[in-house]
PDB file of C-alpha atoms in Angstrom:
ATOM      1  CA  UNK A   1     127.092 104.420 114.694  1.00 49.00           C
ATOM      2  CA  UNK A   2     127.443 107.807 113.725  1.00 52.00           C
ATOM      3  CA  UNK A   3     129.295 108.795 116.735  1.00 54.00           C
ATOM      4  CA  UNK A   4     131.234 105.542 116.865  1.00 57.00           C
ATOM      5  CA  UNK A   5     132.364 105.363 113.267  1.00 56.00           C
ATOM      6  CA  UNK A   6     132.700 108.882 112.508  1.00 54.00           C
ATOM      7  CA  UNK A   7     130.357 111.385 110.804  1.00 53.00           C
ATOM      8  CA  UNK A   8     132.739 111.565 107.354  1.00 55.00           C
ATOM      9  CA  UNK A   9     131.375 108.243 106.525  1.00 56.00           C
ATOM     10  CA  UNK A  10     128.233 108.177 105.674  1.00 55.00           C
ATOM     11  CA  UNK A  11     126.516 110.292 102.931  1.00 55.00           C
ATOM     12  CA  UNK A  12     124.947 113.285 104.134  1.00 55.00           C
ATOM     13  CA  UNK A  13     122.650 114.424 101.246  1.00 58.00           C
ATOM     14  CA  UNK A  14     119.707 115.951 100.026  1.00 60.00           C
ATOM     15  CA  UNK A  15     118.757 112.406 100.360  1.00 64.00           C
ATOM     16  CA  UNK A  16     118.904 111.901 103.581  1.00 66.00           C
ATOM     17  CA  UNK A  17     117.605 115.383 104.489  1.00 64.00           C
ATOM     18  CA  UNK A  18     114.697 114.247 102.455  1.00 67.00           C
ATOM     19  CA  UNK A  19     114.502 111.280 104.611  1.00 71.00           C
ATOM     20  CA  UNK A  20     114.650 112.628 107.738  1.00 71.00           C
ATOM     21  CA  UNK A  21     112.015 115.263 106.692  1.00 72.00           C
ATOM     22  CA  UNK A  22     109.125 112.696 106.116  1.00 72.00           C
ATOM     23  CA  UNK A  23     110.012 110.781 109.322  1.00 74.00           C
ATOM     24  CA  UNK A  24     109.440 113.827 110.825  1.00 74.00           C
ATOM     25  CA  UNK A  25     106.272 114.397 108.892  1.00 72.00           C
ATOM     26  CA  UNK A  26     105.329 110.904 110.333  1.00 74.00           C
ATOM     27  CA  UNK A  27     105.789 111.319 113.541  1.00 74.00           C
ATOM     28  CA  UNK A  28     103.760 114.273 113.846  1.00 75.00           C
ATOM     29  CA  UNK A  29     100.752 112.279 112.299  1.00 69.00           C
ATOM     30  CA  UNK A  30     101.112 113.456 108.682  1.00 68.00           C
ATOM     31  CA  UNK A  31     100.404 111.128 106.404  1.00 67.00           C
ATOM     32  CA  UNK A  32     103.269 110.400 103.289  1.00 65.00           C
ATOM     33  CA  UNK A  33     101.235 109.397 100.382  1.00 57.00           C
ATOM     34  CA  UNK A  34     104.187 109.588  97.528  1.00 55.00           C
ATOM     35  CA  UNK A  35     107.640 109.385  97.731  1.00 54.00           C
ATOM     36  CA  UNK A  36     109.323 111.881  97.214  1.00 49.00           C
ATOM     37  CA  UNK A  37     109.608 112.187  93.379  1.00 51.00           C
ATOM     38  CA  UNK A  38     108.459 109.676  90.623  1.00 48.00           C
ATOM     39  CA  UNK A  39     111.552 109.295  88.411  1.00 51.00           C
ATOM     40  CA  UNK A  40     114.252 106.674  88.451  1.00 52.00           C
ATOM     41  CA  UNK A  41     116.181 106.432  91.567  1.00 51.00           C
ATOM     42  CA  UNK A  42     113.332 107.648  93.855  1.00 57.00           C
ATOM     43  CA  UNK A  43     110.647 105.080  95.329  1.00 56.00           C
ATOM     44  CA  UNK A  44     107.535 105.891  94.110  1.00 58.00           C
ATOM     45  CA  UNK A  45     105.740 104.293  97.062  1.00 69.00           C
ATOM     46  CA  UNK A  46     105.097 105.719 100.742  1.00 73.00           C
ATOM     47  CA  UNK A  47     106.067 102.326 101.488  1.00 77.00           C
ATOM     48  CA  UNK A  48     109.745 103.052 101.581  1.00 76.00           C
ATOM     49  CA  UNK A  49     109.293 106.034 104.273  1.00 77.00           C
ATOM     50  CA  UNK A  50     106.896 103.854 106.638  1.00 79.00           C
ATOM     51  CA  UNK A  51     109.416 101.061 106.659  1.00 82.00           C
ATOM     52  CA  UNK A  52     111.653 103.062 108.874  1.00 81.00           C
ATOM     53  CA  UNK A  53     108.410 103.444 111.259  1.00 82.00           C
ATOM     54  CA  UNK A  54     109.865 100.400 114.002  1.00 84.00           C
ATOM     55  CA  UNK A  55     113.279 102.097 113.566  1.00 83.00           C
ATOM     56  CA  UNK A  56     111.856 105.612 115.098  1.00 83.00           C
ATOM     57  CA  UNK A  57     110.252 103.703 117.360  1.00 83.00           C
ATOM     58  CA  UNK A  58     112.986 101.943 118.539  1.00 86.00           C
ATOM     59  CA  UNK A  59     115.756 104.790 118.288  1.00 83.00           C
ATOM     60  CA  UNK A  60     112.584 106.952 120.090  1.00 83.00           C
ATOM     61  CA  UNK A  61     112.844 109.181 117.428  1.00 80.00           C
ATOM     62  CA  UNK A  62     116.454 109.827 116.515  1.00 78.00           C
ATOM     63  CA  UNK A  63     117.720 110.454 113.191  1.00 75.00           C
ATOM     64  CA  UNK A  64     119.693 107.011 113.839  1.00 79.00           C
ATOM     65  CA  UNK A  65     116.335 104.837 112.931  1.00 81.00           C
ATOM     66  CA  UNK A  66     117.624 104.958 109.219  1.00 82.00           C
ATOM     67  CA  UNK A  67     120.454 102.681 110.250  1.00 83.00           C
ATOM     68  CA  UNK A  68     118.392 101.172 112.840  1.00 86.00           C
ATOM     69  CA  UNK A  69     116.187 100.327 110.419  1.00 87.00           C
ATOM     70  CA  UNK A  70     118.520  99.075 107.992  1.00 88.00           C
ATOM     71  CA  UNK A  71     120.597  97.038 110.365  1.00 90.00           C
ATOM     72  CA  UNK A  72     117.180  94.904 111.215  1.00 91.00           C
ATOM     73  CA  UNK A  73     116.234  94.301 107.794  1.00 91.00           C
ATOM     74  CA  UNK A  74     119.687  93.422 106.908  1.00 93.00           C
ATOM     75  CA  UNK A  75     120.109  90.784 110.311  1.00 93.00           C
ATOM     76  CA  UNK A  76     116.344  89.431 108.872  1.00 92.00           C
ATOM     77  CA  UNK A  77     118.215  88.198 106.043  1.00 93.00           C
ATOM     78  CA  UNK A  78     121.040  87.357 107.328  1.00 93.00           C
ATOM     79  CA  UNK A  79     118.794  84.912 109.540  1.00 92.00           C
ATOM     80  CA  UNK A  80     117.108  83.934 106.855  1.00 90.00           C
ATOM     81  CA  UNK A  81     119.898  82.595 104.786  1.00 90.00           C
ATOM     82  CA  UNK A  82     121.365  81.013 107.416  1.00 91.00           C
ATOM     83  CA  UNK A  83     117.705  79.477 108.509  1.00 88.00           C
ATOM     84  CA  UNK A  84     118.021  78.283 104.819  1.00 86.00           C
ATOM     85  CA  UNK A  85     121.061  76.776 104.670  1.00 85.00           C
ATOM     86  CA  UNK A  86     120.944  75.047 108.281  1.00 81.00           C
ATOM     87  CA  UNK A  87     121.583  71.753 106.867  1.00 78.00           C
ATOM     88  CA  UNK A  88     125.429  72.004 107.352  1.00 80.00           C
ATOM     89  CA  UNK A  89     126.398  74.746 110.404  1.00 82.00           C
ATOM     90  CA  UNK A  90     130.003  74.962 109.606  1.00 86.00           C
ATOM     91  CA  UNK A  91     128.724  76.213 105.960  1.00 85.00           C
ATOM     92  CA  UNK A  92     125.869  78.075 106.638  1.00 86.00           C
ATOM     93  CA  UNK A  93     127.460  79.847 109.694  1.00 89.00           C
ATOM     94  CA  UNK A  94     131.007  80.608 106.730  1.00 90.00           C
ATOM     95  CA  UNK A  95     128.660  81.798 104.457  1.00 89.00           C
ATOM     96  CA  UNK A  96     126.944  83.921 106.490  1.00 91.00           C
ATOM     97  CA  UNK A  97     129.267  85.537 108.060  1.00 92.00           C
ATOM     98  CA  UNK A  98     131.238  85.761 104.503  1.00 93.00           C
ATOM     99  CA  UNK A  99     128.109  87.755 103.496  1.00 92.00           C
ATOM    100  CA  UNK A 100     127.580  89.853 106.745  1.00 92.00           C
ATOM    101  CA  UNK A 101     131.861  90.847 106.590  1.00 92.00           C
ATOM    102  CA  UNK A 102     131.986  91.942 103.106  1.00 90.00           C
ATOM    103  CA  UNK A 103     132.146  95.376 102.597  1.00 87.00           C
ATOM    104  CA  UNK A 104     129.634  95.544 100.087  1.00 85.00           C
ATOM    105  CA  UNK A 105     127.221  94.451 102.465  1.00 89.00           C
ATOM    106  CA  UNK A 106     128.389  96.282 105.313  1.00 87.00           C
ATOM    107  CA  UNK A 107     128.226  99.334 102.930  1.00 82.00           C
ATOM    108  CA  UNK A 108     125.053  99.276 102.352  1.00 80.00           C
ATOM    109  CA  UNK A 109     123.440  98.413 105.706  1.00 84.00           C
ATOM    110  CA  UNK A 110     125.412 101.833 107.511  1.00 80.00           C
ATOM    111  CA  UNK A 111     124.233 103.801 104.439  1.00 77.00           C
ATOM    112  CA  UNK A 112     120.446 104.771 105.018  1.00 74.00           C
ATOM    113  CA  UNK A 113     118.800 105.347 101.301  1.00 74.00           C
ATOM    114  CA  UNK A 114     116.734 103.246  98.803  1.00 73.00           C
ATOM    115  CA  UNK A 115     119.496 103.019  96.930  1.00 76.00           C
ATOM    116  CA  UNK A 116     120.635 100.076  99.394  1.00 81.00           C
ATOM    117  CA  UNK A 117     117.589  99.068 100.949  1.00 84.00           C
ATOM    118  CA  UNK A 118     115.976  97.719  98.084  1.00 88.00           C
ATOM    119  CA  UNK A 119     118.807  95.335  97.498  1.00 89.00           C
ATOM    120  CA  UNK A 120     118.601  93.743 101.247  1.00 91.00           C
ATOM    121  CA  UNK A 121     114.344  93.267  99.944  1.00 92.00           C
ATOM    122  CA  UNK A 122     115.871  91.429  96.502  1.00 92.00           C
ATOM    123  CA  UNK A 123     117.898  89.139  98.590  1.00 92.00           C
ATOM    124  CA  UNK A 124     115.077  88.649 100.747  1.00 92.00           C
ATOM    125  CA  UNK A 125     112.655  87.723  97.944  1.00 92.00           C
ATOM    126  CA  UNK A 126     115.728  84.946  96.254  1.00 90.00           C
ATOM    127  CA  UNK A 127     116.265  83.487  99.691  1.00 90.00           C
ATOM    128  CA  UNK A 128     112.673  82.767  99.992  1.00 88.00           C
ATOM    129  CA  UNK A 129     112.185  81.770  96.095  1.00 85.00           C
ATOM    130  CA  UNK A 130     115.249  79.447  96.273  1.00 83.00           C
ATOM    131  CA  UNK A 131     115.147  78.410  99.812  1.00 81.00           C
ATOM    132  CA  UNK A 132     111.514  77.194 101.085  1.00 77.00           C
ATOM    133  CA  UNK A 133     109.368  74.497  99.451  1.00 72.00           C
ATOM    134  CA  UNK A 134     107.140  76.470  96.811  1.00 70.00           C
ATOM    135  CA  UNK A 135     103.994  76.962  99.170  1.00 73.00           C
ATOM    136  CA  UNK A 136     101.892  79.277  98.240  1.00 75.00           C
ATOM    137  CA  UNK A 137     102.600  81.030 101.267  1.00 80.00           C
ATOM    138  CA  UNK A 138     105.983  81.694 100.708  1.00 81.00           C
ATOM    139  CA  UNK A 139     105.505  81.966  97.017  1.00 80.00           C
ATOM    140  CA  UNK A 140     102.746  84.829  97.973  1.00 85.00           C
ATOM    141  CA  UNK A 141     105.590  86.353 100.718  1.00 89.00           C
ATOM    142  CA  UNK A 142     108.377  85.951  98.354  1.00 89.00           C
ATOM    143  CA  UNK A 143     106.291  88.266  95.681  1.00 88.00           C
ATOM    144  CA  UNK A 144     104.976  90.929  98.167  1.00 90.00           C
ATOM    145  CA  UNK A 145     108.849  90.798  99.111  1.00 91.00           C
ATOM    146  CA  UNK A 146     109.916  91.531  95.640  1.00 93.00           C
ATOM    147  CA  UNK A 147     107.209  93.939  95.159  1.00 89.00           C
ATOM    148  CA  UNK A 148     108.571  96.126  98.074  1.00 89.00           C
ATOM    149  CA  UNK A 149     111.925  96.635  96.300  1.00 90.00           C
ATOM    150  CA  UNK A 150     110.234  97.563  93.386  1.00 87.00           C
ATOM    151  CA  UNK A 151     108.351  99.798  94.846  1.00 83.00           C
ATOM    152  CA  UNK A 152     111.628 101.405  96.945  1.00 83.00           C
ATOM    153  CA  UNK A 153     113.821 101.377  93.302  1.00 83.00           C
ATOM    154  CA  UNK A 154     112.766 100.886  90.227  1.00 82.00           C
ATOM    155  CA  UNK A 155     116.384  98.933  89.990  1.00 85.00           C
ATOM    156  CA  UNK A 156     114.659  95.845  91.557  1.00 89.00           C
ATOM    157  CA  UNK A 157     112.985  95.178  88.129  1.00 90.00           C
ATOM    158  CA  UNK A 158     116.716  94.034  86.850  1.00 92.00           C
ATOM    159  CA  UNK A 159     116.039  90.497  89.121  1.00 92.00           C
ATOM    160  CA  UNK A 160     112.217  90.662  87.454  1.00 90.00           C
ATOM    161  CA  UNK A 161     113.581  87.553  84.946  1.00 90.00           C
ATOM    162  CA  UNK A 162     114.755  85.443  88.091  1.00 88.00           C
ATOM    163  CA  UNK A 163     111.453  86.090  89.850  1.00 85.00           C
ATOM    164  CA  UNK A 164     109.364  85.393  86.819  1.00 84.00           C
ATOM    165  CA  UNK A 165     111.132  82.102  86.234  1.00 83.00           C
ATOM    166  CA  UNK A 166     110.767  80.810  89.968  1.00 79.00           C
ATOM    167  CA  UNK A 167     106.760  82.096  89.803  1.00 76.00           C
ATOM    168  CA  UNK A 168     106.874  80.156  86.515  1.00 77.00           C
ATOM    169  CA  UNK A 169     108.368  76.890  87.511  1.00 75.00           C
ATOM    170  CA  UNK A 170     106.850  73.577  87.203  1.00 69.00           C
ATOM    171  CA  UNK A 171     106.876  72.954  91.336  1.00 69.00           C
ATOM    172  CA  UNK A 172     105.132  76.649  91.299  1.00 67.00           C
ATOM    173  CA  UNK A 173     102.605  76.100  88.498  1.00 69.00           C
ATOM    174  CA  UNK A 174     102.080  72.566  90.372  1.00 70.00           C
ATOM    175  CA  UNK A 175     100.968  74.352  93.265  1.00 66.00           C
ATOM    176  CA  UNK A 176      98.512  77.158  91.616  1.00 63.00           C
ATOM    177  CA  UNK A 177      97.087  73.853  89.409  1.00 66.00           C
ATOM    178  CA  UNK A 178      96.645  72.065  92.769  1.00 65.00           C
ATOM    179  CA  UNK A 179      94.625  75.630  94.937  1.00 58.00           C
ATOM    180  CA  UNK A 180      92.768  76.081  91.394  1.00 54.00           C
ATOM    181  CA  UNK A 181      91.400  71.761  91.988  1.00 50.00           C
ATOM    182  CA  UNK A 182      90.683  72.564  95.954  1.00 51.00           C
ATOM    183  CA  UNK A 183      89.189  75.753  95.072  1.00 50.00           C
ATOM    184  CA  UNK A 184      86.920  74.891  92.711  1.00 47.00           C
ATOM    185  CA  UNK A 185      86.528  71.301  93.580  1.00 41.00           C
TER     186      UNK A 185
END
């Protein structure tokens, strides 16, 4: 993409040099245990570095796994709204592609930082809080989800109301009422 788009687009930063330096430190075997710095705007987590781990696998190394990276957790999404909204093609297929077109989203899938990536987590997390029948699967996978983008940005805690609401809701409380009955019972 780099090549293809042009080099002037894409923010080339300490960020990114950051970036690239503990995927390097990865794939020589050293282990990340922080990120990078713990104040707002940083991750906090390792988990935000070993993300990108199928990307360098996939790119075989190449600085391009940030994108790579970012382009498959941005088409998991965009699979799983559509998944979720299969009821009507023509609409799910508009709205999908509505989403994947705008340049918002565009923007943020070619520009590799956590600045962007915890948003594509967020939208993960509401498709799967809104979307699925409150199992306690998806309920669990919808909170690990969430917990990811906080851990990338601490900016993920602005959606912390809308999470705590769906974790909250009667069909949610329904379902820990009913594993606390089978559990104990």
């Amino acid at each position: 993409l780099w090549m293809v788009i042009g080099i002037q687009h894409f923010s080339l930063n300490a960020d990114l040099a950051r970036d690239l330096t503990e995927l390097s430190n990865l794939l020589i075997g050293d282990m990340v245990w922080l990120g990078p710095h713990l104040r707002a705007g940083f991750p906090a987590s390792p988990v935000y570095f070993y993300l990108f781990v199928p990307g360098l696998l996939l790119t075989q190394s190449s600085a391009y796994s940030l994108i790579a990276t970012q382009v498959m957790i941005a088409g998991s999404f965009l699979a799983l709204f559509w998944y979720a909204l299969k009821k009507n093609a023509l609409i799910s297929f508009v709205t999908v592609a509505f989403i994947a077109l705008s340049g918002w989203f565009t923007t943020s899938v070619i520009h590799p930082w956590n600045g962007t990536l915890y948003v594509l987590f967020v939208l993960i997390s509401l498709v799967l809080f809104w979307y699925t029948k409150h199992t306690f699967v998806s309920v669990f996978i919808s909170v690990i989800v969430f917990g990811t983008a906080v851990a990338i940005h601490p900016a993920a805690l602005l959606v912390l109301p809308l999470v705590l609401y769906e974790v909250l809701s009667e069909k949610t409380l329904n379902l820990w009422k009913k594993g606390v009955v089978l559990g104990v019972g």
